[in-house]
């Protein structure tokens, strides 16, 4: 299973965190950013990736969530909402916490359902390192290095991570 990226959106639909794995271009840009960060302050660091890509990802999630909601109302027995979306090239996994943050994980199309993984990332990584951290302002880009490293380690330790 290949994990491509993760986006975290706040209640205002703004991308507050983004990272990629298994992408040579992303790895090169991370090295470049590390060099740039040595000369910039924490307030100047870009943490949300390409804003256009984030808008497109959120647009897909928003549309699918609305469509699933409308279908759910027409199917009386269904309490399930939208959680995954699969194409020929990727699979999008979605988790919305009760508090508002939305996590979007993009993997290869053969990946199993990652709903439990996203819930675990939210509960054990996001809540522990962002929500419970008094130095992190709510709904702002996540610059917490401990969060970043813990999330990276968590994802790299997933079964079948390539």
mmCIF file of C-alpha atoms in Angstrom:
data_model
loop_
_atom_site.group_PDB
_atom_site.id
_atom_site.type_symbol
_atom_site.label_atom_id
_atom_site.label_comp_id
_atom_site.label_asym_id
_atom_site.label_seq_id
_atom_site.Cartn_x
_atom_site.Cartn_y
_atom_site.Cartn_z
ATOM 1 C CA UNK A 1 0.000 0.000 0.000
ATOM 2 C CA UNK A 2 1.307 3.415 -0.902
ATOM 3 C CA UNK A 3 0.303 6.446 1.131
ATOM 4 C CA UNK A 4 0.564 9.526 -1.053
ATOM 5 C CA UNK A 5 -0.504 12.415 1.176
ATOM 6 C CA UNK A 6 -2.618 13.744 4.015
ATOM 7 C CA UNK A 7 -4.554 16.993 4.244
ATOM 8 C CA UNK A 8 -6.085 18.364 7.431
ATOM 9 C CA UNK A 9 -8.772 21.021 7.055
ATOM 10 C CA UNK A 10 -10.205 23.183 9.842
ATOM 11 C CA UNK A 11 -13.870 24.145 10.400
ATOM 12 C CA UNK A 12 -13.453 27.044 7.970
ATOM 13 C CA UNK A 13 -12.417 24.649 5.163
ATOM 14 C CA UNK A 14 -8.814 25.940 5.235
ATOM 15 C CA UNK A 15 -5.959 23.486 4.826
ATOM 16 C CA UNK A 16 -4.010 23.686 8.086
ATOM 17 C CA UNK A 17 -1.653 20.776 7.407
ATOM 18 C CA UNK A 18 -0.373 18.891 4.376
ATOM 19 C CA UNK A 19 2.404 16.423 3.745
ATOM 20 C CA UNK A 20 3.342 13.877 1.093
ATOM 21 C CA UNK A 21 5.101 10.520 1.176
ATOM 22 C CA UNK A 22 6.642 8.410 -1.596
ATOM 23 C CA UNK A 23 7.097 11.235 -4.045
ATOM 24 C CA UNK A 24 10.600 12.075 -5.286
ATOM 25 C CA UNK A 25 9.504 15.634 -6.137
ATOM 26 C CA UNK A 26 8.060 16.077 -2.642
ATOM 27 C CA UNK A 27 11.225 14.714 -1.024
ATOM 28 C CA UNK A 28 13.361 17.184 -2.999
ATOM 29 C CA UNK A 29 11.071 20.083 -2.091
ATOM 30 C CA UNK A 30 11.182 19.074 1.602
ATOM 31 C CA UNK A 31 14.982 19.253 1.488
ATOM 32 C CA UNK A 32 14.746 22.685 -0.141
ATOM 33 C CA UNK A 33 12.241 23.830 2.495
ATOM 34 C CA UNK A 34 14.522 22.630 5.301
ATOM 35 C CA UNK A 35 17.304 24.785 3.867
ATOM 36 C CA UNK A 36 14.940 27.752 3.583
ATOM 37 C CA UNK A 37 13.573 27.230 7.096
ATOM 38 C CA UNK A 38 16.993 27.650 8.604
ATOM 39 C CA UNK A 39 16.805 31.315 7.524
ATOM 40 C CA UNK A 40 13.112 32.021 8.241
ATOM 41 C CA UNK A 41 11.127 32.402 11.419
ATOM 42 C CA UNK A 42 8.408 29.960 12.447
ATOM 43 C CA UNK A 43 5.706 32.448 11.430
ATOM 44 C CA UNK A 44 6.987 32.553 7.837
ATOM 45 C CA UNK A 45 6.996 28.796 7.207
ATOM 46 C CA UNK A 46 4.562 27.444 4.617
ATOM 47 C CA UNK A 47 2.800 24.396 6.040
ATOM 48 C CA UNK A 48 -0.253 23.944 3.855
ATOM 49 C CA UNK A 49 1.344 22.853 0.561
ATOM 50 C CA UNK A 50 -0.086 23.966 -2.759
ATOM 51 C CA UNK A 51 -3.243 25.999 -2.023
ATOM 52 C CA UNK A 52 -4.836 25.080 -5.370
ATOM 53 C CA UNK A 53 -4.438 21.353 -4.714
ATOM 54 C CA UNK A 54 -5.903 21.783 -1.243
ATOM 55 C CA UNK A 55 -8.915 23.608 -2.719
ATOM 56 C CA UNK A 56 -9.434 20.834 -5.267
ATOM 57 C CA UNK A 57 -9.196 18.115 -2.612
ATOM 58 C CA UNK A 58 -11.643 19.920 -0.366
ATOM 59 C CA UNK A 59 -13.965 20.530 -3.324
ATOM 60 C CA UNK A 60 -14.084 16.800 -4.062
ATOM 61 C CA UNK A 61 -14.721 16.014 -0.390
ATOM 62 C CA UNK A 62 -17.419 18.681 -0.096
ATOM 63 C CA UNK A 63 -19.227 17.488 -3.226
ATOM 64 C CA UNK A 64 -19.066 13.806 -2.311
ATOM 65 C CA UNK A 65 -20.188 14.522 1.239
ATOM 66 C CA UNK A 66 -23.221 16.450 -0.026
ATOM 67 C CA UNK A 67 -24.072 13.774 -2.559
ATOM 68 C CA UNK A 68 -23.770 11.034 0.096
ATOM 69 C CA UNK A 69 -25.990 13.072 2.416
ATOM 70 C CA UNK A 70 -28.694 13.374 -0.238
ATOM 71 C CA UNK A 71 -28.486 9.663 -1.050
ATOM 72 C CA UNK A 72 -28.607 8.796 2.633
ATOM 73 C CA UNK A 73 -31.909 10.647 2.994
ATOM 74 C CA UNK A 74 -33.389 8.721 0.073
ATOM 75 C CA UNK A 75 -32.181 5.386 1.520
ATOM 76 C CA UNK A 76 -34.025 5.088 4.821
ATOM 77 C CA UNK A 77 -31.811 2.395 6.403
ATOM 78 C CA UNK A 78 -28.467 4.095 5.882
ATOM 79 C CA UNK A 79 -26.685 6.005 8.644
ATOM 80 C CA UNK A 80 -23.350 5.879 6.879
ATOM 81 C CA UNK A 81 -21.790 8.974 5.360
ATOM 82 C CA UNK A 82 -19.010 9.307 2.821
ATOM 83 C CA UNK A 83 -15.713 7.746 3.954
ATOM 84 C CA UNK A 84 -13.834 6.622 0.815
ATOM 85 C CA UNK A 85 -13.707 7.445 -2.862
ATOM 86 C CA UNK A 86 -11.785 5.307 -5.356
ATOM 87 C CA UNK A 87 -10.523 6.089 -8.858
ATOM 88 C CA UNK A 88 -8.169 4.158 -11.104
ATOM 89 C CA UNK A 89 -5.149 6.050 -9.773
ATOM 90 C CA UNK A 90 -5.865 6.815 -6.119
ATOM 91 C CA UNK A 91 -8.203 6.225 -3.190
ATOM 92 C CA UNK A 92 -9.338 9.121 -0.997
ATOM 93 C CA UNK A 93 -10.160 8.340 2.648
ATOM 94 C CA UNK A 94 -12.140 10.885 4.665
ATOM 95 C CA UNK A 95 -12.715 11.389 8.375
ATOM 96 C CA UNK A 96 -14.548 14.296 10.003
ATOM 97 C CA UNK A 97 -14.164 14.646 13.742
ATOM 98 C CA UNK A 98 -17.029 15.839 15.937
ATOM 99 C CA UNK A 99 -14.959 18.930 16.804
ATOM 100 C CA UNK A 100 -14.699 19.967 13.162
ATOM 101 C CA UNK A 101 -11.273 19.062 11.705
ATOM 102 C CA UNK A 102 -11.445 16.969 8.551
ATOM 103 C CA UNK A 103 -8.676 14.504 7.669
ATOM 104 C CA UNK A 104 -8.155 13.384 4.077
ATOM 105 C CA UNK A 105 -5.695 10.583 3.341
ATOM 106 C CA UNK A 106 -4.815 9.769 -0.266
ATOM 107 C CA UNK A 107 -3.470 6.286 -0.994
ATOM 108 C CA UNK A 108 -3.095 3.927 -3.930
ATOM 109 C CA UNK A 109 -6.391 2.413 -5.144
ATOM 110 C CA UNK A 110 -5.664 -1.041 -3.693
ATOM 111 C CA UNK A 111 -5.379 0.204 -0.111
ATOM 112 C CA UNK A 112 -7.883 -1.150 2.418
ATOM 113 C CA UNK A 113 -10.383 1.169 4.106
ATOM 114 C CA UNK A 114 -8.371 3.530 6.316
ATOM 115 C CA UNK A 115 -11.275 4.830 8.451
ATOM 116 C CA UNK A 116 -9.865 3.327 11.646
ATOM 117 C CA UNK A 117 -6.402 4.641 10.789
ATOM 118 C CA UNK A 118 -7.750 8.181 10.342
ATOM 119 C CA UNK A 119 -9.662 7.945 13.628
ATOM 120 C CA UNK A 120 -6.461 6.802 15.312
ATOM 121 C CA UNK A 121 -4.441 9.625 13.736
ATOM 122 C CA UNK A 122 -7.034 12.086 14.980
ATOM 123 C CA UNK A 123 -7.232 10.663 18.517
ATOM 124 C CA UNK A 124 -3.628 9.750 19.197
ATOM 125 C CA UNK A 125 -1.686 12.260 17.096
ATOM 126 C CA UNK A 126 -3.844 15.331 16.360
ATOM 127 C CA UNK A 127 -5.572 15.577 19.730
ATOM 128 C CA UNK A 128 -2.422 14.813 21.705
ATOM 129 C CA UNK A 129 -0.101 17.209 19.857
ATOM 130 C CA UNK A 130 -2.409 19.948 18.572
ATOM 131 C CA UNK A 131 -5.622 20.141 20.608
ATOM 132 C CA UNK A 132 -3.961 19.586 23.998
ATOM 133 C CA UNK A 133 -1.059 21.912 23.192
ATOM 134 C CA UNK A 134 -1.719 25.356 24.662
ATOM 135 C CA UNK A 135 0.840 26.922 22.316
ATOM 136 C CA UNK A 136 -1.118 25.942 19.192
ATOM 137 C CA UNK A 137 -3.832 28.388 18.189
ATOM 138 C CA UNK A 138 -7.033 26.675 17.005
ATOM 139 C CA UNK A 139 -7.792 26.704 13.272
ATOM 140 C CA UNK A 140 -4.311 27.923 12.294
ATOM 141 C CA UNK A 141 -1.636 26.109 10.264
ATOM 142 C CA UNK A 142 0.043 23.358 12.274
ATOM 143 C CA UNK A 143 3.712 24.169 12.803
ATOM 144 C CA UNK A 144 4.255 21.799 15.717
ATOM 145 C CA UNK A 145 7.364 19.755 14.896
ATOM 146 C CA UNK A 146 6.431 17.017 17.391
ATOM 147 C CA UNK A 147 3.064 16.589 15.614
ATOM 148 C CA UNK A 148 4.808 16.387 12.248
ATOM 149 C CA UNK A 149 7.362 13.812 13.340
ATOM 150 C CA UNK A 150 4.803 11.709 15.247
ATOM 151 C CA UNK A 151 2.437 11.673 12.255
ATOM 152 C CA UNK A 152 5.266 10.782 9.877
ATOM 153 C CA UNK A 153 6.399 7.932 12.146
ATOM 154 C CA UNK A 154 2.796 6.697 12.541
ATOM 155 C CA UNK A 155 2.180 6.601 8.784
ATOM 156 C CA UNK A 156 5.544 4.991 8.009
ATOM 157 C CA UNK A 157 4.764 2.244 10.539
ATOM 158 C CA UNK A 158 1.440 1.323 8.934
ATOM 159 C CA UNK A 159 1.254 -2.262 7.664
ATOM 160 C CA UNK A 160 2.425 -2.528 4.061
ATOM 161 C CA UNK A 161 3.637 1.090 3.913
ATOM 162 C CA UNK A 162 5.787 1.472 0.808
#
